[in-house]
Short mmCIF file of C-alpha atoms and ligand atoms in Angstrom, two decimals:
data_model
loop_
_atom_site.label_atom_id
_atom_site.label_comp_id
_atom_site.label_asym_id
_atom_site.label_seq_id
_atom_site.Cartn_x
_atom_site.Cartn_y
_atom_site.Cartn_z
CA MET A 1 43.76 22.41 26.41
CA LYS A 2 41.47 21.60 29.30
CA LYS A 3 38.52 23.21 28.15
CA VAL A 4 39.27 22.45 24.86
CA MET A 5 39.01 18.80 25.89
CA GLN A 6 36.45 19.44 28.05
CA VAL A 7 33.87 21.02 25.23
CA PHE A 8 35.08 18.26 23.22
CA ILE A 9 33.84 15.40 25.70
CA THR A 10 30.71 17.37 25.63
CA VAL A 11 30.05 17.57 22.07
CA PHE A 12 31.05 13.72 22.28
CA LEU A 13 28.35 12.65 25.06
CA ALA A 14 25.22 14.82 23.73
CA ALA A 15 26.09 12.89 20.66
CA PHE A 16 26.13 9.45 21.66
CA ALA A 17 22.97 10.32 23.97
CA LEU A 18 21.31 11.78 21.00
CA VAL A 19 22.05 8.43 18.61
CA GLY A 20 20.78 7.04 21.89
CA VAL A 21 17.41 8.49 21.96
CA THR A 22 16.69 8.68 18.26
CA SER A 23 17.09 4.62 17.90
CA TYR A 24 15.37 4.61 21.08
CA LEU A 25 12.04 6.31 19.28
CA ASN A 26 12.75 4.47 16.27
CA SER A 27 12.67 0.89 17.78
CA SER A 28 9.56 1.33 19.84
CA ASN A 29 7.64 2.15 17.27
CA GLY A 30 8.46 -0.80 14.87
CA TYR A 31 11.22 1.17 13.13
CA SER A 32 14.58 -0.27 12.67
CA GLY A 33 15.99 1.87 9.69
CA ALA A 34 16.07 1.88 5.50
CA ASP A 35 15.92 -1.88 5.73
CA THR A 36 12.36 -1.96 7.15
CA LEU A 37 8.96 -1.00 5.47
CA THR A 38 5.44 -0.21 7.81
CA VAL A 39 2.91 -1.31 5.39
CA TYR A 40 -0.67 -0.12 6.69
CA ASN A 41 -3.53 -2.22 4.01
CA TRP A 42 -6.82 -3.31 3.92
CA GLY A 43 -7.25 -7.27 5.45
CA ASP A 44 -6.81 -10.24 2.70
CA TYR A 45 -5.93 -7.51 0.22
CA ILE A 46 -2.52 -8.93 -1.11
CA ASP A 47 -0.71 -12.29 -1.40
CA PRO A 48 1.51 -13.54 1.20
CA ASP A 49 3.92 -14.41 -0.76
CA LEU A 50 4.47 -11.49 -3.20
CA ILE A 51 5.09 -10.03 0.37
CA ASP A 52 8.36 -12.74 0.76
CA LYS A 53 9.30 -12.13 -2.76
CA PHE A 54 9.11 -8.49 -1.84
CA GLN A 55 11.73 -9.21 0.50
CA ARG A 56 13.70 -11.47 -1.17
CA GLU A 57 14.05 -9.21 -4.13
CA THR A 58 15.94 -5.82 -2.22
CA GLY A 59 16.03 -6.66 1.44
CA ILE A 60 13.87 -4.99 2.80
CA LYS A 61 11.75 -6.89 5.94
CA VAL A 62 8.46 -5.68 5.73
CA VAL A 63 6.19 -4.74 8.47
CA TYR A 64 2.40 -5.71 7.79
CA GLU A 65 -0.96 -4.29 9.80
CA THR A 66 -4.04 -4.48 8.69
CA PHE A 67 -7.76 -2.62 8.91
CA ASP A 68 -11.16 -3.34 8.12
CA SER A 69 -12.85 0.33 6.70
CA ASN A 70 -11.24 4.03 5.95
CA GLU A 71 -12.27 5.01 8.81
CA ALA A 72 -10.20 2.91 11.03
CA MET A 73 -7.03 3.99 9.30
CA LEU A 74 -8.00 7.52 9.50
CA THR A 75 -8.56 7.07 12.54
CA LYS A 76 -5.39 4.94 13.58
CA ILE A 77 -3.26 7.46 11.23
CA ALA A 78 -4.86 10.31 12.82
CA ARG A 79 -3.67 9.11 16.38
CA GLY A 80 -0.09 8.56 15.05
CA GLY A 81 2.30 5.92 17.05
CA THR A 82 3.22 4.06 13.75
CA ALA A 83 5.20 5.27 11.23
CA PHE A 84 3.09 3.83 8.10
CA ASP A 85 5.81 3.64 4.78
CA ILE A 86 2.80 2.86 2.62
CA VAL A 87 -0.90 3.17 2.85
CA ILE A 88 -3.49 1.81 0.55
CA PRO A 89 -7.00 3.80 1.36
CA SER A 90 -10.04 4.51 -1.05
CA ASP A 91 -10.92 7.13 -3.13
CA TYR A 92 -12.29 9.63 -0.91
CA ALA A 93 -9.94 8.91 1.79
CA ILE A 94 -7.59 9.73 -0.03
CA ASN A 95 -8.93 13.01 -0.98
CA LYS A 96 -8.91 14.26 2.56
CA MET A 97 -5.36 12.54 3.49
CA LYS A 98 -4.11 15.45 1.00
CA ALA A 99 -6.01 17.85 1.84
CA GLU A 100 -4.54 18.07 5.29
CA GLY A 101 -1.55 17.65 4.10
CA MET A 102 -0.47 13.83 5.12
CA LEU A 103 0.52 13.10 2.24
CA ILE A 104 3.94 12.64 0.14
CA ARG A 105 4.24 14.01 -2.90
CA LEU A 106 5.02 10.60 -5.11
CA ASP A 107 8.30 10.65 -7.55
CA HIS A 108 6.76 9.13 -10.69
CA SER A 109 10.15 8.49 -12.03
CA LYS A 110 11.10 5.85 -9.96
CA ILE A 111 7.39 3.79 -10.48
CA PRO A 112 8.41 3.43 -14.11
CA ASN A 113 5.64 0.29 -13.72
CA LEU A 114 3.32 3.42 -13.79
CA LYS A 115 3.03 2.72 -17.46
CA HIS A 116 1.03 -0.13 -17.30
CA ILE A 117 -2.09 1.46 -15.21
CA ASP A 118 -5.41 1.65 -17.53
CA PRO A 119 -5.46 5.47 -18.12
CA ARG A 120 -9.27 4.92 -17.48
CA PHE A 121 -8.34 4.86 -13.55
CA LEU A 122 -5.49 6.76 -13.81
CA ASP A 123 -6.37 11.66 -13.05
CA LEU A 124 -9.31 11.18 -11.12
CA SER A 125 -10.86 14.11 -9.25
CA PHE A 126 -9.92 12.48 -6.00
CA ASP A 127 -5.76 13.35 -7.36
CA GLU A 128 -5.86 14.58 -10.32
CA GLY A 129 -2.49 13.95 -11.92
CA ASN A 130 -1.64 10.73 -9.58
CA LYS A 131 0.16 13.17 -7.51
CA TYR A 132 0.49 10.93 -4.43
CA SER A 133 -1.99 7.96 -5.11
CA ILE A 134 -0.85 4.71 -7.98
CA PRO A 135 -4.02 2.50 -8.04
CA TYR A 136 -4.23 -0.55 -6.87
CA PHE A 137 -7.67 -2.12 -6.50
CA TRP A 138 -11.52 -1.52 -7.79
CA GLY A 139 -14.50 -2.36 -7.63
CA THR A 140 -18.28 -2.03 -6.49
CA MET A 141 -20.79 -2.53 -3.65
CA GLY A 142 -23.64 -4.54 -4.43
CA ILE A 143 -25.65 -8.07 -3.28
CA ILE A 144 -24.44 -11.24 -2.89
CA TYR A 145 -27.08 -13.48 -2.58
CA ASN A 146 -27.83 -17.24 -2.43
CA PRO A 147 -30.86 -18.77 -4.54
CA GLU A 148 -31.23 -21.84 -2.32
CA LEU A 149 -31.62 -19.77 0.71
CA THR A 150 -33.62 -17.22 -1.20
CA GLN A 151 -36.66 -18.94 -2.69
CA GLY A 152 -35.95 -18.32 -6.42
CA LYS A 153 -36.10 -13.65 -5.47
CA GLU A 154 -34.96 -11.32 -7.46
CA PHE A 155 -32.24 -9.03 -5.96
CA SER A 156 -31.61 -6.33 -8.40
CA SER A 157 -32.52 -3.68 -6.58
CA TRP A 158 -31.79 -2.45 -2.61
CA GLU A 159 -35.13 -2.41 -2.06
CA ALA A 160 -35.65 -6.09 -1.62
CA LEU A 161 -33.18 -6.15 1.07
CA TRP A 162 -36.49 -4.72 2.86
CA ASP A 163 -38.61 -7.88 2.45
CA THR A 164 -39.79 -9.62 5.26
CA ASP A 165 -39.16 -13.20 3.86
CA LEU A 166 -35.83 -12.09 5.10
CA ARG A 167 -35.34 -12.41 8.83
CA SER A 168 -31.95 -11.64 10.28
CA GLU A 169 -30.95 -13.28 7.10
CA ILE A 170 -28.51 -10.29 5.52
CA LEU A 171 -24.99 -9.56 5.81
CA LEU A 172 -23.68 -6.00 6.55
CA VAL A 173 -20.13 -5.03 5.69
CA ASP A 174 -18.57 -2.92 8.74
CA SER A 175 -18.36 0.31 6.91
CA ALA A 176 -20.15 3.70 7.59
CA ARG A 177 -20.17 5.23 3.88
CA GLU A 178 -21.37 1.98 2.71
CA VAL A 179 -23.69 1.25 4.33
CA ILE A 180 -25.60 4.48 4.92
CA GLY A 181 -24.81 4.35 0.97
CA VAL A 182 -27.66 1.95 0.92
CA GLY A 183 -30.05 3.62 3.06
CA LEU A 184 -29.25 6.57 0.40
CA ASN A 185 -29.32 4.56 -2.48
CA SER A 186 -32.87 2.89 -1.84
CA LEU A 187 -34.36 6.14 -1.27
CA GLY A 188 -32.75 7.56 -4.72
CA TYR A 189 -30.22 9.94 -3.33
CA SER A 190 -27.03 10.19 -4.14
CA LEU A 191 -24.18 8.55 -2.14
CA ASN A 192 -22.60 12.40 -1.52
CA ASP A 193 -25.60 13.65 -0.16
CA THR A 194 -25.17 16.17 2.60
CA ASP A 195 -28.59 17.07 3.89
CA THR A 196 -29.44 16.33 7.18
CA ASP A 197 -32.90 15.75 6.12
CA HIS A 198 -31.96 13.18 3.47
CA LEU A 199 -29.74 11.73 5.88
CA GLN A 200 -31.73 11.14 8.96
CA GLU A 201 -34.32 9.29 6.44
CA ALA A 202 -31.73 6.99 4.88
CA TYR A 203 -30.52 6.05 8.86
CA ARG A 204 -34.49 5.33 9.60
CA LYS A 205 -34.96 3.78 6.86
CA LEU A 206 -32.05 1.41 7.59
CA CYS A 207 -33.21 1.26 11.18
CA GLU A 208 -36.58 -0.52 9.34
CA LEU A 209 -33.81 -2.81 8.11
CA THR A 210 -32.96 -4.40 11.03
CA PRO A 211 -35.01 -7.04 11.97
CA ASN A 212 -33.45 -8.54 8.10
CA VAL A 213 -29.72 -7.52 9.53
CA LYS A 214 -27.64 -10.98 10.96
CA ALA A 215 -23.96 -8.74 12.07
CA ILE A 216 -22.57 -6.26 10.37
CA VAL A 217 -18.56 -8.18 10.02
CA GLY A 218 -15.21 -7.59 8.80
CA ASP A 219 -13.35 -9.56 6.31
CA GLU A 220 -15.48 -12.78 8.37
CA ILE A 221 -18.54 -11.45 5.61
CA LYS A 222 -16.61 -13.98 2.87
CA MET A 223 -16.10 -16.93 5.41
CA LEU A 224 -20.08 -16.86 6.85
CA LEU A 225 -21.96 -16.53 3.22
CA ALA A 226 -19.43 -18.87 1.77
CA ASN A 227 -20.75 -21.04 4.38
CA GLU A 228 -24.29 -20.33 4.14
CA GLU A 229 -24.73 -18.99 7.32
CA ALA A 230 -26.52 -16.48 6.17
CA ALA A 231 -28.80 -16.15 2.44
CA VAL A 232 -27.48 -12.14 1.75
CA GLY A 233 -24.75 -10.09 1.98
CA VAL A 234 -24.48 -6.26 1.28
CA VAL A 235 -20.64 -6.40 -0.34
CA TRP A 236 -17.68 -5.04 -1.83
CA SER A 237 -17.40 -6.96 -5.68
CA GLY A 238 -14.38 -8.53 -4.73
CA ASP A 239 -15.09 -9.82 -1.87
CA ALA A 240 -18.14 -11.51 -3.70
CA ALA A 241 -15.74 -13.15 -6.42
CA ILE A 242 -13.68 -14.82 -3.71
CA ILE A 243 -17.39 -15.61 -2.13
CA MET A 244 -18.38 -17.53 -5.34
CA ASP A 245 -15.06 -19.09 -6.13
CA GLU A 246 -16.14 -20.99 -2.88
CA ASN A 247 -19.51 -21.64 -3.10
CA ASP A 248 -20.44 -21.02 -7.21
CA LYS A 249 -24.21 -21.37 -5.83
CA LEU A 250 -24.27 -17.49 -4.72
CA ASP A 251 -24.10 -15.03 -7.56
CA TYR A 252 -24.09 -10.88 -7.19
CA VAL A 253 -25.30 -8.24 -8.55
CA ILE A 254 -25.34 -4.22 -8.92
CA PRO A 255 -28.80 -2.96 -7.54
CA SER A 256 -30.43 -0.71 -10.24
CA GLU A 257 -31.30 2.19 -7.95
CA GLY A 258 -27.54 3.21 -7.93
CA SER A 259 -23.85 2.38 -6.54
CA MET A 260 -20.45 3.18 -5.88
CA VAL A 261 -17.64 2.17 -7.82
CA TRP A 262 -14.40 2.66 -5.73
CA LEU A 263 -10.29 2.95 -6.37
CA ASP A 264 -8.31 2.12 -3.46
CA ASN A 265 -4.69 3.10 -3.86
CA ILE A 266 -1.56 3.66 -2.62
CA VAL A 267 0.21 6.21 -1.03
CA ILE A 268 3.10 7.43 1.44
CA PRO A 269 1.82 9.03 3.95
CA ARG A 270 4.19 12.11 5.78
CA THR A 271 5.12 9.74 8.71
CA ALA A 272 7.05 7.47 6.52
CA ARG A 273 10.42 7.07 6.96
CA ASN A 274 11.49 4.58 4.20
CA ILE A 275 10.77 7.03 1.01
CA GLU A 276 12.80 4.97 -1.09
CA GLY A 277 11.87 2.04 -0.04
CA ALA A 278 8.30 3.09 -0.69
CA HIS A 279 8.99 3.83 -4.25
CA LEU A 280 10.15 0.81 -4.73
CA PHE A 281 6.88 -1.20 -3.30
CA ILE A 282 4.70 0.09 -5.43
CA ASN A 283 6.86 0.00 -8.69
CA PHE A 284 6.82 -4.05 -7.57
CA ILE A 285 3.50 -4.73 -7.09
CA LEU A 286 2.97 -2.91 -10.77
CA ASP A 287 5.09 -4.68 -12.21
CA PRO A 288 2.68 -7.45 -14.55
CA GLU A 289 3.01 -10.34 -13.32
CA ASN A 290 3.05 -9.19 -9.97
CA SER A 291 0.12 -7.66 -10.41
CA ALA A 292 -2.36 -10.20 -11.53
CA GLN A 293 -0.96 -13.05 -9.28
CA ASN A 294 -1.73 -10.26 -6.43
CA THR A 295 -4.89 -10.25 -8.29
CA GLU A 296 -5.37 -14.10 -8.89
CA TYR A 297 -5.35 -14.05 -5.31
CA VAL A 298 -7.26 -11.17 -3.80
CA GLY A 299 -10.38 -11.63 -5.92
CA TYR A 300 -10.44 -8.04 -7.33
CA ALA A 301 -11.06 -6.17 -10.07
CA THR A 302 -6.88 -4.68 -11.52
CA PRO A 303 -6.58 -1.32 -12.75
CA ASN A 304 -3.52 -2.83 -14.83
CA ALA A 305 -3.88 -2.99 -17.95
CA ALA A 306 -0.92 -5.27 -18.97
CA ALA A 307 -2.11 -7.74 -15.75
CA LEU A 308 -5.19 -8.76 -17.98
CA GLU A 309 -3.08 -10.30 -20.15
CA TYR A 310 -1.40 -12.82 -17.19
CA LEU A 311 -5.28 -13.59 -16.27
CA PRO A 312 -7.86 -16.26 -17.45
CA GLU A 313 -10.02 -14.84 -19.63
CA GLU A 314 -12.97 -16.44 -16.72
CA ILE A 315 -11.37 -14.28 -14.59
CA THR A 316 -11.44 -10.74 -16.68
CA GLY A 317 -13.55 -11.88 -19.04
CA ASP A 318 -17.60 -11.78 -15.94
CA GLU A 319 -19.29 -8.33 -16.38
CA ARG A 320 -20.06 -8.97 -12.73
CA PHE A 321 -16.09 -7.63 -11.60
CA TYR A 322 -14.96 -6.02 -14.13
CA PRO A 323 -17.83 -3.53 -15.70
CA GLY A 324 -17.48 -1.80 -18.22
CA PRO A 325 -17.50 1.94 -18.74
CA ASP A 326 -21.25 1.79 -19.81
CA VAL A 327 -21.92 0.27 -16.22
CA THR A 328 -19.38 2.09 -14.24
CA ASP A 329 -20.21 5.95 -15.51
CA ASN A 330 -23.74 5.02 -13.54
CA LEU A 331 -21.66 4.31 -10.62
CA GLU A 332 -20.82 7.21 -8.35
CA VAL A 333 -17.28 7.43 -7.03
CA LEU A 334 -17.42 8.26 -3.08
CA ALA A 335 -16.36 12.36 -2.18
CA ASN A 336 -14.82 13.66 -0.07
CA LEU A 337 -17.19 15.65 1.71
CA GLY A 338 -15.30 17.48 3.96
CA LYS A 339 -14.54 16.37 8.44
CA ARG A 340 -17.96 18.00 9.27
CA MET A 341 -19.82 15.92 6.88
CA LEU A 342 -18.13 12.34 7.12
CA GLY A 343 -18.03 12.76 11.28
CA TYR A 344 -21.68 13.05 10.35
CA TYR A 345 -22.27 9.86 8.47
CA ASN A 346 -19.64 8.24 10.88
CA GLU A 347 -22.24 9.12 13.49
CA LEU A 348 -25.37 8.08 11.86
CA PHE A 349 -23.64 4.70 11.37
CA LEU A 350 -22.63 4.24 15.32
CA GLU A 351 -25.94 5.46 16.10
CA PHE A 352 -27.88 2.17 13.13
CA LYS A 353 -25.29 -0.03 15.03
CA MET A 354 -26.66 0.77 18.29
CA HIS A 355 -30.17 0.83 17.20
CA ARG A 356 -29.51 -2.71 15.71
CA LYS A 357 -27.60 -3.60 19.78
CA ARG A 358 -30.72 -2.71 21.74
CA ALA A 359 -33.68 -3.97 19.36
C1 N2P B 401 -10.74 -5.83 0.97
C2 N2P B 401 -11.82 -4.14 1.09
C3 N2P B 401 -11.95 -3.84 0.30
C4 N2P B 401 -12.53 -2.85 0.46
N1 N2P B 401 -11.03 -6.58 2.24
C5 N2P B 401 -12.56 -2.11 -1.36
N2 N2P B 401 -12.12 -0.54 -0.89
#
């Protein structure tokens, strides 16, 4: 009997300790159960009122963190630490995460609002069948400029950025594939080029742009351009839309040598603890009215066909931000070039930044 008691007490104590350790582990990374959803998204990329609405409707508390570039996001996820339930990467980063087993397969039966997505944005090469990712926003890359500060110069080509009249007048978005892409596109190369001679050439070309570059910045690029702190910016289309909403003197063009069309999709990473809540969140975001509200706030183009009906024609009819397939078919989607090549792009970008600091 004594023995039985001893075993019973030992098992009880072990179970108690296990519960303690698990809840310590959970609370140490900000997770406190299925009532919490940890979201990792680009900065300025959701209407905060929608987060409140989701919390009210579901009783799930949203813990929210932001990033500035796919590279920053990938580094943080790889390092571990926070157990994110929702992440919103772009095309090539999704393909990389999928290839490395970092994503959970989605249960489409829990995302009935998926039917609202325009088929043009579904079943793309980075995730055929949308097994792991659901479209969030899409757009292009281009040049925004202020005609009053650029004396009527034309910006229909990337080459225009190298004009010696633009000394310290250009702001660049702080993202490796985008900036190296400007160098590649200006030379007539693909954004997915893996020839290191071409990449070195693009790097040297970018170094020649250095005197014109005022700064390489994150989300503050919108505020700086709207306040006319610089005349020209290399930006994502939706940021251009927000800037032009603030200051209607500016204009946005997709340069003629080519550019990227990108798609940011919602994924559930392997680390997720609240998979049920993550599906609820995805379906909530895809609700046409919620999507329309988010689109008005964020400024980027929505892939949600049903949401378009709730948006004013001045937004959805603006071909600079909602280009048709005739334009996007000639643009490139970034491909996952593999670990080594992506590392090479990142290194070149860092070297370019260092070169700028030294200059
Ligand atoms: C939002 C940035 C959108 C990212 N601030 C483009 N992929």
